[in-house]
CSV table of C-alpha atoms in Angstrom, one decimal:
chain,number,residue,atom,x,y,z
A,1,MET,CA,-113.2,-20.8,-57.6
A,2,LYS,CA,-110.5,-18.7,-55.8
A,3,ALA,CA,-113.3,-16.1,-55.1
A,4,GLU,CA,-115.4,-19.0,-53.3
A,5,THR,CA,-112.4,-20.2,-51.4
A,6,HIS,CA,-111.7,-16.7,-50.2
A,7,LYS,CA,-114.9,-16.5,-48.5
A,8,VAL,CA,-115.0,-19.2,-47.0
A,9,ALA,CA,-111.5,-18.8,-45.5
A,10,ARG,CA,-113.2,-15.7,-44.5
A,11,LEU,CA,-115.8,-17.4,-42.9
A,12,HIS,CA,-113.7,-19.9,-41.3
A,13,ALA,CA,-111.4,-16.9,-39.8
A,14,MET,CA,-114.0,-15.3,-37.5
A,15,LEU,CA,-115.2,-19.1,-36.8
A,16,TRP,CA,-111.7,-19.5,-35.4
A,17,GLY,CA,-111.7,-15.9,-33.5
A,18,ILE,CA,-114.9,-17.0,-31.8
A,19,PHE,CA,-113.3,-20.4,-31.2
A,20,SER,CA,-110.8,-18.5,-29.5
A,21,LEU,CA,-113.3,-16.7,-27.4
A,22,GLY,CA,-114.5,-20.2,-26.5
A,23,GLY,CA,-110.9,-21.0,-25.3
A,24,MET,CA,-111.0,-18.1,-23.0
A,25,ILE,CA,-114.3,-18.6,-21.6
A,26,ALA,CA,-113.9,-22.5,-21.1
A,27,ALA,CA,-110.5,-21.6,-19.3
A,28,PHE,CA,-111.5,-18.6,-17.1
A,29,LEU,CA,-115.2,-19.1,-16.5
A,30,LEU,CA,-116.3,-22.6,-16.5
A,31,PRO,CA,-114.1,-24.3,-13.8
A,32,VAL,CA,-116.0,-21.8,-11.2
A,33,LEU,CA,-119.8,-22.8,-12.6
A,34,ILE,CA,-118.8,-26.8,-12.6
A,35,TYR,CA,-117.0,-26.0,-9.0
A,36,MET,CA,-120.4,-24.5,-7.8
A,37,THR,CA,-122.4,-27.2,-9.3
A,38,ALA,CA,-120.9,-30.4,-8.7
A,39,ILE,CA,-118.9,-29.4,-5.8
A,40,ALA,CA,-120.5,-26.7,-3.6
A,41,TYR,CA,-124.0,-27.8,-4.3
A,42,PRO,CA,-123.8,-31.4,-3.7
A,43,TYR,CA,-121.5,-31.2,-1.0
A,44,SER,CA,-122.8,-28.0,0.6
A,45,LEU,CA,-119.8,-25.9,0.7
A,46,TRP,CA,-119.2,-22.2,0.2
A,47,PRO,CA,-121.4,-20.6,-1.4
A,48,PHE,CA,-124.0,-23.0,-1.0
A,49,ASN,CA,-123.5,-23.7,2.8
A,50,GLY,CA,-126.6,-22.1,3.1
A,51,ALA,CA,-130.0,-21.4,2.0
A,52,ARG,CA,-129.2,-20.7,-1.7
A,53,ASP,CA,-128.6,-23.0,-4.5
A,54,PRO,CA,-127.2,-22.9,-7.9
A,55,SER,CA,-130.7,-22.5,-9.6
A,56,PHE,CA,-130.1,-18.6,-7.9
A,57,LEU,CA,-127.7,-18.3,-10.6
A,58,VAL,CA,-130.8,-18.1,-13.0
A,59,THR,CA,-133.4,-16.6,-10.6
A,60,GLY,CA,-131.3,-13.9,-8.6
A,61,HIS,CA,-129.9,-12.0,-11.3
A,62,LEU,CA,-130.0,-11.2,-15.0
A,63,LEU,CA,-126.3,-11.2,-15.0
A,64,GLY,CA,-126.1,-14.8,-13.2
A,65,ALA,CA,-128.1,-15.8,-16.3
A,66,LEU,CA,-125.9,-13.7,-18.5
A,67,PHE,CA,-122.8,-15.6,-16.9
A,68,ILE,CA,-124.4,-18.9,-17.6
A,69,PHE,CA,-125.0,-18.6,-21.4
A,70,VAL,CA,-121.7,-17.3,-22.0
A,71,THR,CA,-119.9,-19.7,-20.2
A,72,ILE,CA,-122.2,-22.6,-21.6
A,73,ALA,CA,-122.5,-21.4,-25.3
A,74,GLY,CA,-118.9,-20.5,-25.6
A,75,SER,CA,-117.6,-23.8,-23.9
A,76,LEU,CA,-120.2,-25.8,-26.0
A,77,TYR,CA,-118.8,-23.8,-28.8
A,78,HIS,CA,-115.2,-24.1,-28.0
A,79,GLY,CA,-115.3,-27.9,-27.1
A,80,ILE,CA,-117.3,-29.1,-30.0
A,81,PHE,CA,-115.0,-27.4,-32.6
A,82,ARG,CA,-111.9,-28.6,-31.1
A,83,PHE,CA,-113.0,-32.2,-30.9
A,84,GLN,CA,-114.4,-32.2,-34.1
A,85,SER,CA,-110.8,-31.4,-35.2
A,86,ALA,CA,-109.3,-34.0,-32.9
A,87,LEU,CA,-111.2,-36.7,-34.8
A,88,THR,CA,-109.9,-35.7,-38.0
A,89,GLU,CA,-106.2,-36.3,-36.4
A,90,VAL,CA,-106.9,-39.6,-35.4
A,91,GLY,CA,-107.7,-41.1,-38.9
A,92,LEU,CA,-111.4,-39.4,-39.6
A,93,LEU,CA,-110.0,-36.9,-42.0
A,94,LYS,CA,-111.5,-38.5,-44.8
A,95,TYR,CA,-115.4,-37.6,-42.9
A,96,ARG,CA,-114.2,-33.9,-42.0
A,97,ARG,CA,-117.0,-32.1,-43.9
A,98,ALA,CA,-119.5,-35.0,-42.0
A,99,LEU,CA,-118.1,-34.2,-38.9
A,100,GLU,CA,-118.4,-30.3,-38.9
A,101,ALA,CA,-122.1,-30.6,-40.5
A,102,VAL,CA,-122.7,-32.5,-37.2
A,103,GLY,CA,-120.4,-30.4,-34.8
A,104,TYR,CA,-122.0,-27.3,-35.9
A,105,PHE,CA,-125.6,-29.0,-35.7
A,106,ILE,CA,-125.1,-29.5,-31.9
A,107,ILE,CA,-123.8,-25.8,-31.4
A,108,PHE,CA,-126.6,-24.5,-32.9
A,109,VAL,CA,-129.1,-27.0,-31.1
A,110,GLY,CA,-127.4,-26.5,-28.1
A,111,ILE,CA,-127.2,-22.7,-27.8
A,112,ILE,CA,-131.1,-22.3,-29.4
A,113,ALA,CA,-132.2,-24.5,-26.6
A,114,LEU,CA,-130.3,-22.6,-23.9
A,115,ALA,CA,-131.1,-19.5,-25.5
A,116,TYR,CA,-135.2,-20.0,-25.2
A,117,TYR,CA,-134.9,-21.5,-21.9
A,118,LEU,CA,-133.3,-18.3,-20.5
A,119,VAL,CA,-135.2,-15.8,-22.5
A,120,THR,CA,-138.5,-17.6,-21.6
A,121,TRP,CA,-137.5,-17.7,-18.0
A,122,TYR,CA,-136.4,-13.6,-18.4
A,123,LEU,CA,-140.0,-13.2,-20.1
A,124,ASN,CA,-142.0,-14.7,-17.6
A,125,GLY,CA,-140.6,-13.4,-14.5
A,126,THR,CA,-138.0,-16.3,-13.2
A,127,ILE,CA,-135.1,-14.1,-13.8
A,128,THR,CA,-135.5,-11.4,-11.7
B,1,MET,CA,-56.6,-52.2,-28.8
B,2,SER,CA,-60.0,-52.3,-28.5
B,3,GLN,CA,-61.5,-49.1,-30.9
B,4,ASP,CA,-64.9,-48.2,-29.7
B,5,ILE,CA,-67.7,-48.5,-32.4
B,6,ALA,CA,-70.9,-47.2,-33.2
B,7,THR,CA,-73.7,-48.8,-35.3
B,8,ILE,CA,-75.5,-46.9,-37.5
B,9,ARG,CA,-79.0,-48.1,-39.0
B,10,VAL,CA,-79.9,-46.3,-42.1
B,11,THR,CA,-82.9,-46.7,-44.0
B,12,ARG,CA,-82.0,-48.2,-47.4
B,13,TYR,CA,-84.6,-47.8,-50.6
B,14,ARG,CA,-83.3,-48.3,-54.3
B,15,PRO,CA,-86.7,-48.0,-56.4
B,16,GLU,CA,-85.2,-49.6,-58.7
B,17,LYS,CA,-84.2,-52.7,-56.5
B,18,ASP,CA,-86.3,-52.9,-53.9
B,19,ALA,CA,-90.0,-53.3,-53.3
B,20,LYS,CA,-89.5,-52.1,-50.1
B,21,PRO,CA,-87.2,-50.0,-47.5
B,22,PHE,CA,-84.8,-51.6,-45.1
B,23,PHE,CA,-82.4,-51.1,-42.7
B,24,GLN,CA,-78.9,-51.7,-42.9
B,25,GLU,CA,-76.5,-51.4,-40.3
B,26,TYR,CA,-72.8,-50.2,-40.4
B,27,LYS,CA,-69.9,-50.7,-37.7
B,28,VAL,CA,-68.4,-47.0,-37.9
B,29,PRO,CA,-65.3,-45.9,-35.7
B,30,TYR,CA,-66.9,-43.9,-32.9
B,31,ARG,CA,-64.9,-40.7,-31.7
B,32,HIS,CA,-66.4,-38.1,-29.2
B,33,ASP,CA,-66.6,-35.5,-31.5
B,34,MET,CA,-68.3,-37.1,-34.2
B,35,VAL,CA,-71.9,-36.1,-35.6
B,36,VAL,CA,-74.1,-38.2,-37.6
B,37,LEU,CA,-72.8,-36.4,-40.7
B,38,ASP,CA,-69.3,-37.7,-39.9
B,39,ALA,CA,-70.4,-41.3,-39.9
B,40,LEU,CA,-72.4,-41.3,-42.9
B,41,ASN,CA,-69.7,-39.9,-45.0
B,42,TYR,CA,-67.1,-42.7,-43.5
B,43,ILE,CA,-69.4,-45.1,-44.7
B,44,LYS,CA,-70.3,-43.6,-47.8
B,45,ALA,CA,-65.9,-43.2,-48.2
B,46,GLU,CA,-64.8,-46.6,-46.7
B,47,ILE,CA,-68.2,-49.2,-46.5
B,48,ASP,CA,-70.7,-48.3,-49.0
B,49,GLY,CA,-70.5,-46.1,-51.7
B,50,SER,CA,-74.1,-46.4,-52.8
B,51,LEU,CA,-75.3,-44.7,-49.9
B,52,THR,CA,-77.5,-41.3,-50.8
B,53,TYR,CA,-78.0,-38.7,-48.8
B,54,ARG,CA,-77.8,-35.0,-49.1
B,55,TRP,CA,-75.7,-32.5,-47.3
B,56,SER,CA,-73.2,-29.2,-48.0
B,57,CYS,CA,-72.0,-26.7,-45.3
B,58,ARG,CA,-71.9,-29.7,-42.5
B,59,MET,CA,-72.5,-26.6,-40.0
B,60,GLY,CA,-75.8,-26.1,-40.2
B,61,VAL,CA,-76.6,-23.0,-42.4
B,62,CYS,CA,-77.6,-24.9,-45.8
B,63,GLY,CA,-80.6,-26.6,-44.8
B,64,SER,CA,-79.5,-29.9,-46.8
B,65,CYS,CA,-78.8,-32.6,-44.5
B,66,GLY,CA,-82.2,-32.9,-42.4
B,67,ALA,CA,-82.9,-36.7,-41.1
B,68,ASN,CA,-85.2,-38.5,-38.8
B,69,ILE,CA,-82.5,-39.8,-36.2
B,70,ASP,CA,-83.8,-42.2,-33.5
B,71,GLY,CA,-87.3,-40.6,-34.5
B,72,GLU,CA,-86.7,-37.3,-34.2
B,73,PRO,CA,-86.3,-34.8,-37.1
B,74,LYS,CA,-82.7,-33.6,-36.9
B,75,LEU,CA,-79.6,-32.1,-39.1
B,76,THR,CA,-77.4,-34.7,-39.2
B,77,CYS,CA,-74.1,-32.4,-39.4
B,78,ALA,CA,-75.7,-30.9,-35.8
B,79,SER,CA,-76.2,-34.4,-34.1
B,80,PHE,CA,-73.5,-35.5,-32.2
B,81,LEU,CA,-73.3,-39.1,-32.1
B,82,HIS,CA,-72.7,-38.8,-27.9
B,83,ASP,CA,-75.9,-37.4,-27.3
B,84,PHE,CA,-77.6,-40.5,-28.2
B,85,LYS,CA,-77.9,-43.3,-26.0
B,86,GLY,CA,-76.0,-46.2,-26.3
B,87,ARG,CA,-73.8,-46.7,-29.6
B,88,THR,CA,-76.8,-47.9,-31.7
B,89,ILE,CA,-78.2,-44.8,-34.0
B,90,THR,CA,-80.9,-45.1,-36.3
B,91,VAL,CA,-81.3,-42.6,-39.2
B,92,GLU,CA,-84.2,-42.3,-41.2
B,93,PRO,CA,-85.5,-40.0,-44.2
B,94,MET,CA,-87.8,-37.4,-42.9
B,95,THR,CA,-91.2,-38.4,-42.1
B,96,ASN,CA,-93.9,-37.0,-44.2
B,97,PHE,CA,-91.9,-36.5,-47.4
B,98,PRO,CA,-91.7,-39.2,-50.3
B,99,VAL,CA,-88.6,-41.0,-50.8
B,100,ILE,CA,-86.7,-40.9,-53.7
B,101,LYS,CA,-83.7,-43.4,-52.3
B,102,ASP,CA,-82.5,-44.1,-49.3
B,103,LEU,CA,-82.3,-40.5,-47.0
B,104,VAL,CA,-83.1,-38.6,-50.2
B,105,VAL,CA,-86.9,-37.0,-49.9
B,106,ASP,CA,-88.6,-35.1,-52.5
B,107,MET,CA,-88.9,-31.5,-52.0
B,108,GLU,CA,-91.3,-30.5,-54.7
B,109,ASP,CA,-94.2,-29.8,-52.5
B,110,PHE,CA,-92.3,-27.7,-50.2
B,111,MET,CA,-90.7,-25.6,-53.1
B,112,GLU,CA,-94.3,-24.8,-54.5
B,113,LYS,CA,-95.1,-23.8,-51.3
B,114,LEU,CA,-92.2,-21.4,-51.2
B,115,VAL,CA,-92.7,-19.8,-54.6
B,116,LYS,CA,-96.8,-19.2,-53.9
B,117,ILE,CA,-95.8,-16.7,-50.5
B,118,LYS,CA,-93.3,-15.1,-52.8
B,119,PRO,CA,-90.6,-14.7,-50.3
B,120,TRP,CA,-89.6,-11.5,-51.7
B,121,ILE,CA,-90.0,-7.4,-50.9
B,122,ILE,CA,-93.0,-6.6,-52.9
B,123,ARG,CA,-93.7,-2.7,-53.3
B,124,GLU,CA,-96.5,-1.1,-55.0
B,125,LYS,CA,-93.7,1.2,-56.9
B,126,GLU,CA,-90.1,0.4,-56.7
B,127,THR,CA,-88.3,3.5,-56.0
B,128,PRO,CA,-84.9,4.2,-58.1
B,129,PRO,CA,-81.4,3.7,-56.4
B,130,GLU,CA,-80.9,7.3,-56.6
B,131,GLN,CA,-83.8,8.1,-54.0
B,132,GLY,CA,-81.6,6.3,-51.6
B,133,GLU,CA,-82.5,2.7,-49.4
B,134,TYR,CA,-85.5,1.8,-47.9
B,135,LYS,CA,-84.7,2.9,-44.3
B,136,GLN,CA,-86.2,0.3,-41.4
B,137,SER,CA,-85.4,1.4,-37.8
B,138,ALA,CA,-83.9,-1.5,-35.4
B,139,GLN,CA,-87.7,-1.9,-33.7
B,140,GLU,CA,-88.8,-2.5,-37.1
B,141,LEU,CA,-86.4,-5.3,-37.7
B,142,GLU,CA,-87.5,-7.0,-34.6
B,143,ARG,CA,-90.9,-7.7,-35.7
B,144,TYR,CA,-89.9,-10.1,-38.2
B,145,SER,CA,-85.6,-10.8,-37.9
B,146,GLN,CA,-86.5,-14.2,-36.0
B,147,PHE,CA,-88.3,-15.4,-38.9
B,148,SER,CA,-85.8,-14.6,-41.5
B,149,SER,CA,-83.3,-17.3,-39.8
B,150,CYS,CA,-85.2,-20.1,-41.8
B,151,ILE,CA,-82.8,-22.2,-43.2
B,152,ASN,CA,-85.7,-23.9,-45.5
B,153,CYS,CA,-84.5,-27.4,-43.9
B,154,MET,CA,-88.0,-28.7,-43.6
B,155,LEU,CA,-87.5,-30.5,-40.2
B,156,CYS,CA,-91.0,-28.6,-39.3
B,157,TYR,CA,-92.6,-29.9,-41.6
B,158,ALA,CA,-91.3,-33.7,-40.6
B,159,ALA,CA,-92.3,-32.9,-37.3
B,160,CYS,CA,-95.4,-31.6,-38.0
B,161,PRO,CA,-98.4,-34.5,-38.1
B,162,ILE,CA,-100.8,-32.2,-39.7
B,163,TYR,CA,-99.1,-31.7,-42.5
B,164,GLY,CA,-98.4,-35.3,-42.3
B,165,LEU,CA,-102.1,-36.1,-42.3
B,166,ASN,CA,-102.9,-33.4,-45.2
B,167,GLU,CA,-100.4,-32.6,-47.5
B,168,LYS,CA,-102.3,-29.5,-48.4
B,169,PHE,CA,-101.3,-27.9,-45.7
B,170,LEU,CA,-99.2,-24.9,-46.0
B,171,GLY,CA,-96.8,-25.6,-43.4
B,172,PRO,CA,-94.8,-24.2,-40.5
B,173,ALA,CA,-91.5,-23.0,-43.0
B,174,ALA,CA,-94.0,-21.3,-45.8
B,175,THR,CA,-96.3,-19.5,-43.2
B,176,ALA,CA,-93.4,-18.3,-41.2
B,177,LEU,CA,-91.4,-16.9,-44.3
B,178,ALA,CA,-94.7,-15.5,-45.0
B,179,TYR,CA,-95.1,-13.9,-42.0
B,180,ARG,CA,-91.6,-12.4,-42.3
B,181,TYR,CA,-92.5,-10.6,-45.6
B,182,ILE,CA,-96.1,-9.1,-44.1
B,183,GLU,CA,-94.2,-7.9,-40.7
B,184,ASP,CA,-91.1,-6.4,-43.1
B,185,SER,CA,-92.0,-2.7,-43.0
B,186,ARG,CA,-90.4,-2.8,-46.6
B,187,ASP,CA,-93.0,-4.9,-48.0
B,188,GLN,CA,-96.2,-3.8,-49.7
B,189,GLY,CA,-97.6,-7.4,-50.3
B,190,LYS,CA,-100.0,-8.0,-48.2
B,191,ASP,CA,-102.4,-8.4,-51.0
B,192,VAL,CA,-100.7,-10.9,-52.4
B,193,ARG,CA,-100.2,-13.0,-49.1
B,194,PHE,CA,-102.8,-13.1,-47.5
B,195,PRO,CA,-105.1,-15.1,-49.7
B,196,VAL,CA,-101.9,-17.7,-49.8
B,197,VAL,CA,-101.8,-17.8,-45.9
B,198,HIS,CA,-105.5,-17.0,-45.2
B,199,GLU,CA,-106.9,-19.5,-47.2
B,200,MET,CA,-108.4,-23.1,-46.0
B,201,GLU,CA,-105.5,-25.1,-46.1
B,202,GLY,CA,-103.1,-22.0,-45.0
B,203,VAL,CA,-102.8,-21.1,-41.4
B,204,TRP,CA,-106.6,-22.6,-40.3
B,205,GLU,CA,-105.2,-26.0,-40.4
B,206,CYS,CA,-102.8,-25.7,-37.4
B,207,THR,CA,-103.8,-27.2,-34.4
B,208,LEU,CA,-101.0,-25.9,-31.9
B,209,VAL,CA,-99.0,-29.1,-31.7
B,210,GLY,CA,-95.8,-27.0,-31.5
B,211,GLU,CA,-93.3,-29.6,-32.6
B,212,CYS,CA,-92.1,-27.4,-35.6
B,213,SER,CA,-90.8,-24.8,-33.1
B,214,VAL,CA,-89.4,-28.0,-31.0
B,215,VAL,CA,-87.2,-29.2,-33.7
B,216,CYS,CA,-86.5,-25.8,-35.6
B,217,PRO,CA,-82.8,-25.7,-35.7
B,218,LYS,CA,-82.7,-22.1,-36.1
B,219,GLY,CA,-85.1,-20.8,-33.4
B,220,VAL,CA,-87.3,-19.3,-35.7
B,221,ASP,CA,-90.2,-20.4,-33.8
B,222,PRO,CA,-93.1,-21.1,-36.8
B,223,MET,CA,-95.9,-21.9,-34.3
B,224,LEU,CA,-95.9,-18.4,-33.1
B,225,ALA,CA,-95.7,-17.0,-36.9
B,226,ILE,CA,-98.8,-19.2,-37.6
B,227,GLN,CA,-100.5,-18.0,-34.5
B,228,LYS,CA,-99.7,-14.4,-35.5
B,229,THR,CA,-101.0,-15.0,-38.9
B,230,LYS,CA,-104.3,-16.6,-37.8
B,231,ILE,CA,-105.2,-13.5,-35.4
B,232,LEU,CA,-104.2,-10.9,-38.7
B,233,GLY,CA,-106.7,-13.4,-40.4
B,234,ALA,CA,-109.2,-13.2,-38.1
B,235,THR,CA,-109.0,-9.4,-37.1
B,236,ASN,CA,-109.1,-8.9,-41.2
B,237,ALA,CA,-112.1,-11.0,-41.3
B,238,ILE,CA,-113.8,-9.1,-38.4
B,239,LYS,CA,-112.8,-5.5,-40.2
B,240,SER,CA,-114.0,-6.5,-44.0
B,241,LEU,CA,-117.4,-7.5,-42.2
B,242,LEU,CA,-117.5,-4.0,-40.1
B,243,MET,CA,-116.1,-2.0,-42.9
B,244,PRO,CA,-116.7,-3.7,-46.1
B,245,ARG,CA,-115.2,-1.0,-48.2
B,246,GLY,CA,-112.7,-0.4,-46.1
B,247,GLY,CA,-110.3,-2.6,-44.4
B,248,HIS,CA,-106.9,-2.8,-45.3
C,1,MET,CA,-87.6,-33.8,-64.5
C,2,GLU,CA,-89.8,-36.2,-65.6
C,3,ASP,CA,-87.1,-38.8,-66.0
C,4,ASN,CA,-86.5,-39.2,-62.5
C,5,LYS,CA,-90.1,-40.9,-62.0
C,6,ARG,CA,-89.7,-43.4,-63.7
C,7,TYR,CA,-89.1,-45.6,-60.4
C,8,PRO,CA,-91.7,-45.2,-57.9
C,9,GLU,CA,-91.3,-43.2,-55.0
C,10,LEU,CA,-92.1,-44.9,-51.3
C,11,ARG,CA,-95.0,-42.4,-50.3
C,12,ARG,CA,-95.3,-42.7,-46.6
C,13,ARG,CA,-98.5,-41.7,-44.4
C,14,LEU,CA,-99.0,-41.1,-40.9
C,15,SER,CA,-101.0,-43.9,-39.3
C,16,PRO,CA,-104.1,-43.3,-37.3
C,17,GLY,CA,-101.6,-43.8,-33.9
C,18,TRP,CA,-98.9,-41.4,-34.8
C,19,TRP,CA,-99.4,-39.5,-31.7
C,20,THR,CA,-98.2,-42.4,-29.6
C,21,ALA,CA,-94.7,-42.0,-30.9
C,22,ASN,CA,-93.6,-39.7,-28.7
C,23,ARG,CA,-94.3,-37.7,-25.4
C,24,HIS,CA,-95.0,-34.3,-27.0
C,25,TYR,CA,-97.2,-36.2,-29.5
C,26,THR,CA,-99.0,-37.9,-27.0
C,27,MET,CA,-99.8,-34.9,-24.5
C,28,TYR,CA,-100.9,-33.0,-27.5
C,29,MET,CA,-103.7,-35.7,-27.8
C,30,VAL,CA,-104.7,-35.5,-24.6
C,31,ARG,CA,-104.9,-31.6,-24.4
C,32,GLU,CA,-106.9,-31.6,-27.5
C,33,TRP,CA,-109.2,-34.7,-26.2
C,34,THR,CA,-110.1,-32.3,-22.6
C,35,SER,CA,-112.6,-30.4,-25.5
C,36,LEU,CA,-114.8,-33.7,-25.4
C,37,PHE,CA,-115.0,-33.4,-21.8
C,38,VAL,CA,-116.1,-29.5,-22.0
C,39,ALA,CA,-118.6,-30.1,-25.0
C,40,LEU,CA,-120.2,-32.8,-22.6
C,41,TYR,CA,-120.5,-30.9,-19.6
C,42,SER,CA,-122.0,-28.0,-21.7
C,43,LEU,CA,-124.7,-30.6,-23.5
C,44,ILE,CA,-125.1,-31.9,-19.6
C,45,PHE,CA,-125.9,-28.6,-18.1
C,46,ILE,CA,-128.4,-27.3,-21.2
C,47,TYR,CA,-130.1,-31.2,-20.8
C,48,GLY,CA,-130.2,-30.4,-16.5
C,49,LEU,CA,-131.6,-26.9,-17.8
C,50,SER,CA,-134.3,-28.3,-20.2
C,51,LEU,CA,-135.2,-30.6,-17.1
C,52,TRP,CA,-136.6,-27.3,-14.9
C,53,ALA,CA,-138.2,-25.8,-18.3
C,54,MET,CA,-140.1,-28.8,-18.8
C,55,GLY,CA,-141.0,-29.2,-15.0
C,56,SER,CA,-139.4,-27.7,-11.9
C,57,ARG,CA,-136.6,-26.4,-10.3
C,58,ALA,CA,-136.4,-29.0,-8.2
C,59,ASP,CA,-135.8,-31.5,-10.9
C,60,PHE,CA,-132.9,-29.3,-12.2
C,61,LEU,CA,-131.7,-29.6,-8.1
C,62,SER,CA,-131.8,-33.2,-7.9
C,63,PHE,CA,-130.2,-33.8,-11.5
C,64,LEU,CA,-127.1,-32.0,-9.7
C,65,LYS,CA,-127.3,-33.9,-7.2
C,66,ASN,CA,-127.7,-37.3,-8.9
C,67,PRO,CA,-124.1,-39.1,-8.2
C,68,ALA,CA,-123.6,-40.4,-12.0
C,69,ILE,CA,-123.7,-36.0,-12.6
C,70,VAL,CA,-121.8,-35.3,-9.5
C,71,GLY,CA,-119.0,-38.1,-10.7
C,72,PHE,CA,-119.0,-36.7,-14.8
C,73,SER,CA,-118.5,-33.2,-13.5
C,74,LEU,CA,-115.7,-33.8,-11.2
C,75,ILE,CA,-114.1,-35.6,-14.1
C,76,ALA,CA,-115.1,-32.9,-16.5
C,77,LEU,CA,-113.7,-30.4,-13.9
C,78,VAL,CA,-110.3,-32.0,-14.0
C,79,PHE,CA,-110.0,-32.0,-17.7
C,80,THR,CA,-111.7,-28.3,-17.9
C,81,MET,CA,-108.4,-27.1,-15.5
C,82,TYR,CA,-106.1,-29.2,-17.8
C,83,HIS,CA,-107.6,-27.3,-20.5
C,84,ALA,CA,-107.1,-24.0,-18.8
C,85,ALA,CA,-103.7,-24.8,-17.4
C,86,THR,CA,-102.2,-25.6,-21.3
C,87,TRP,CA,-104.1,-22.5,-22.9
C,88,PHE,CA,-102.4,-20.1,-20.2
C,89,TYR,CA,-99.3,-21.9,-21.3
C,90,LEU,CA,-99.7,-21.7,-25.1
C,91,LEU,CA,-100.9,-18.1,-24.5
C,92,GLY,CA,-97.5,-17.2,-22.9
C,93,ALA,CA,-96.1,-18.9,-26.0
C,94,ILE,CA,-98.3,-17.0,-28.5
C,95,ALA,CA,-98.0,-13.3,-27.0
C,96,PRO,CA,-94.9,-13.1,-25.0
C,97,VAL,CA,-94.9,-9.3,-23.8
C,98,LYS,CA,-91.7,-8.0,-23.9
C,99,ILE,CA,-90.3,-6.5,-20.7
C,100,GLY,CA,-87.0,-4.0,-21.3
C,101,ARG,CA,-84.7,-6.2,-23.6
C,102,SER,CA,-86.5,-9.8,-22.5
C,103,ARG,CA,-89.5,-11.5,-23.6
C,104,THR,CA,-92.0,-13.0,-21.0
C,105,LYS,CA,-91.8,-17.1,-20.8
C,106,PRO,CA,-94.9,-19.0,-21.3
C,107,TRP,CA,-94.5,-20.8,-17.4
C,108,GLN,CA,-94.9,-17.3,-16.2
C,109,ALA,CA,-97.9,-16.6,-18.2
C,110,LEU,CA,-99.4,-19.7,-16.6
C,111,VAL,CA,-98.8,-18.8,-13.4
C,112,LEU,CA,-100.0,-15.2,-13.9
C,113,ASN,CA,-103.5,-16.6,-15.8
C,114,LEU,CA,-104.0,-19.1,-12.9
C,115,ILE,CA,-103.8,-16.2,-10.5
C,116,LEU,CA,-106.4,-14.2,-12.4
C,117,LEU,CA,-108.4,-17.7,-12.8
C,118,VAL,CA,-108.9,-17.5,-8.7
C,119,ILE,CA,-109.6,-14.0,-8.7
C,120,ILE,CA,-112.1,-14.0,-11.6
C,121,SER,CA,-113.6,-17.0,-10.1
C,122,TYR,CA,-114.2,-15.4,-6.4
C,123,LEU,CA,-115.4,-12.4,-7.9
C,124,ALA,CA,-118.0,-14.0,-9.9
C,125,ILE,CA,-119.2,-15.9,-6.7
C,126,TRP,CA,-119.5,-12.8,-5.2
C,127,LEU,CA,-121.4,-11.0,-7.6
C,128,LEU,CA,-123.8,-13.8,-8.8
C,129,VAL,CA,-124.3,-15.9,-5.4
C,130,LEU,CA,-124.0,-13.9,-2.4
C,131,ARG,CA,-124.6,-10.3,-3.3
């Protein structure tokens, strides 16, 4: 039993490490992405005050697609991980296992979908 | 001549008499240099000998006199009456601990955790005294010295909502002390302590509320110790993944 | 030791509203709940990309211009910035840097990292959109 909890704890340590990385990503990369898609483009502000639009992030360069993947995947992981923990602190502690299961499922589906779209676009030449 | 009076509202709970705790108010002569412990001692000596509470050194080094004063975990010997608004002060037992009587809480849980992290120097082989002392530089001392200031007053546990929600959480003081020994260059007990701090109810429960470090009367900063232990745990886990036979 | 358990100890548990007790706890809860908006924005973004994948690029672009999406995203941006600021402050609290005999304070880490955020944001736009 002790060895088993040790393995689970080791897994949790790595999951926490990814969560921390996600926090860095959400702090440093997410603001500019939201700015580009929700302020610059809808209100025609720099850098989308000309011909380009946010889809250029995907089609313009592989780096753009990577940026979107890292930013969205990292933020999704961090957000779900932390929100699930916040829910356990407002009286839902006894549903912790269920919350974790739902949380990781959403993370998994989200990241798989994101990766699928980007890889498909890379393969069919949408991403240059 | 009118005398300045302070009103102390204290939680009373006598399990053999009361089904529930209640507040009792006492009027205490107020002096500017009084601390809450002085007021409690006055009550016990002059008004109500049945009032029960812990105290010892009355100067903030023994860690006995923790209580919730006006809602905040504080040492009664270190809380001046003049620091609080108005002349009515509420004194309750420290949050998150079971109450034995009045202001006295059950410390068993913390005691078990303290023993679990083995708060002593662990050596693979003890060298005999004739071979001299274990030498430590000033820089090596600095890596852990703030965490050795802990007086086990448990105010950090009273402040920590995670501990309040989950009693199994190892908690601030125990982790800070474990880290104090992990970082001590004379200690060789990482293999023994790591499993304790890195188990599920070890450091991983902590979500950086940070209140533990706010209330600590000795500046231990247990939140910092917990975070550094998490980082040690994460890097350890990655190391063991990449080097299954190597590692620490 | 069993003798003094003759009378029941008073067991007190935190209520789900514990975080309203003082300002520190309340600010902590606000900080943690910024994660909801970070997660939701990410999911909504992925949904927007799915409109493109199953339809056309124009579907994605009109999704971005949808007033409800813009409104939510602006709120998400406010909470994301709050996450960033509190994250930078925490970095300063848990990783102080020694300079000579003194240590850096958390607010210094906050300022430094906010400047870094502006630089990184500009670099991202320059590298990914303008080149």
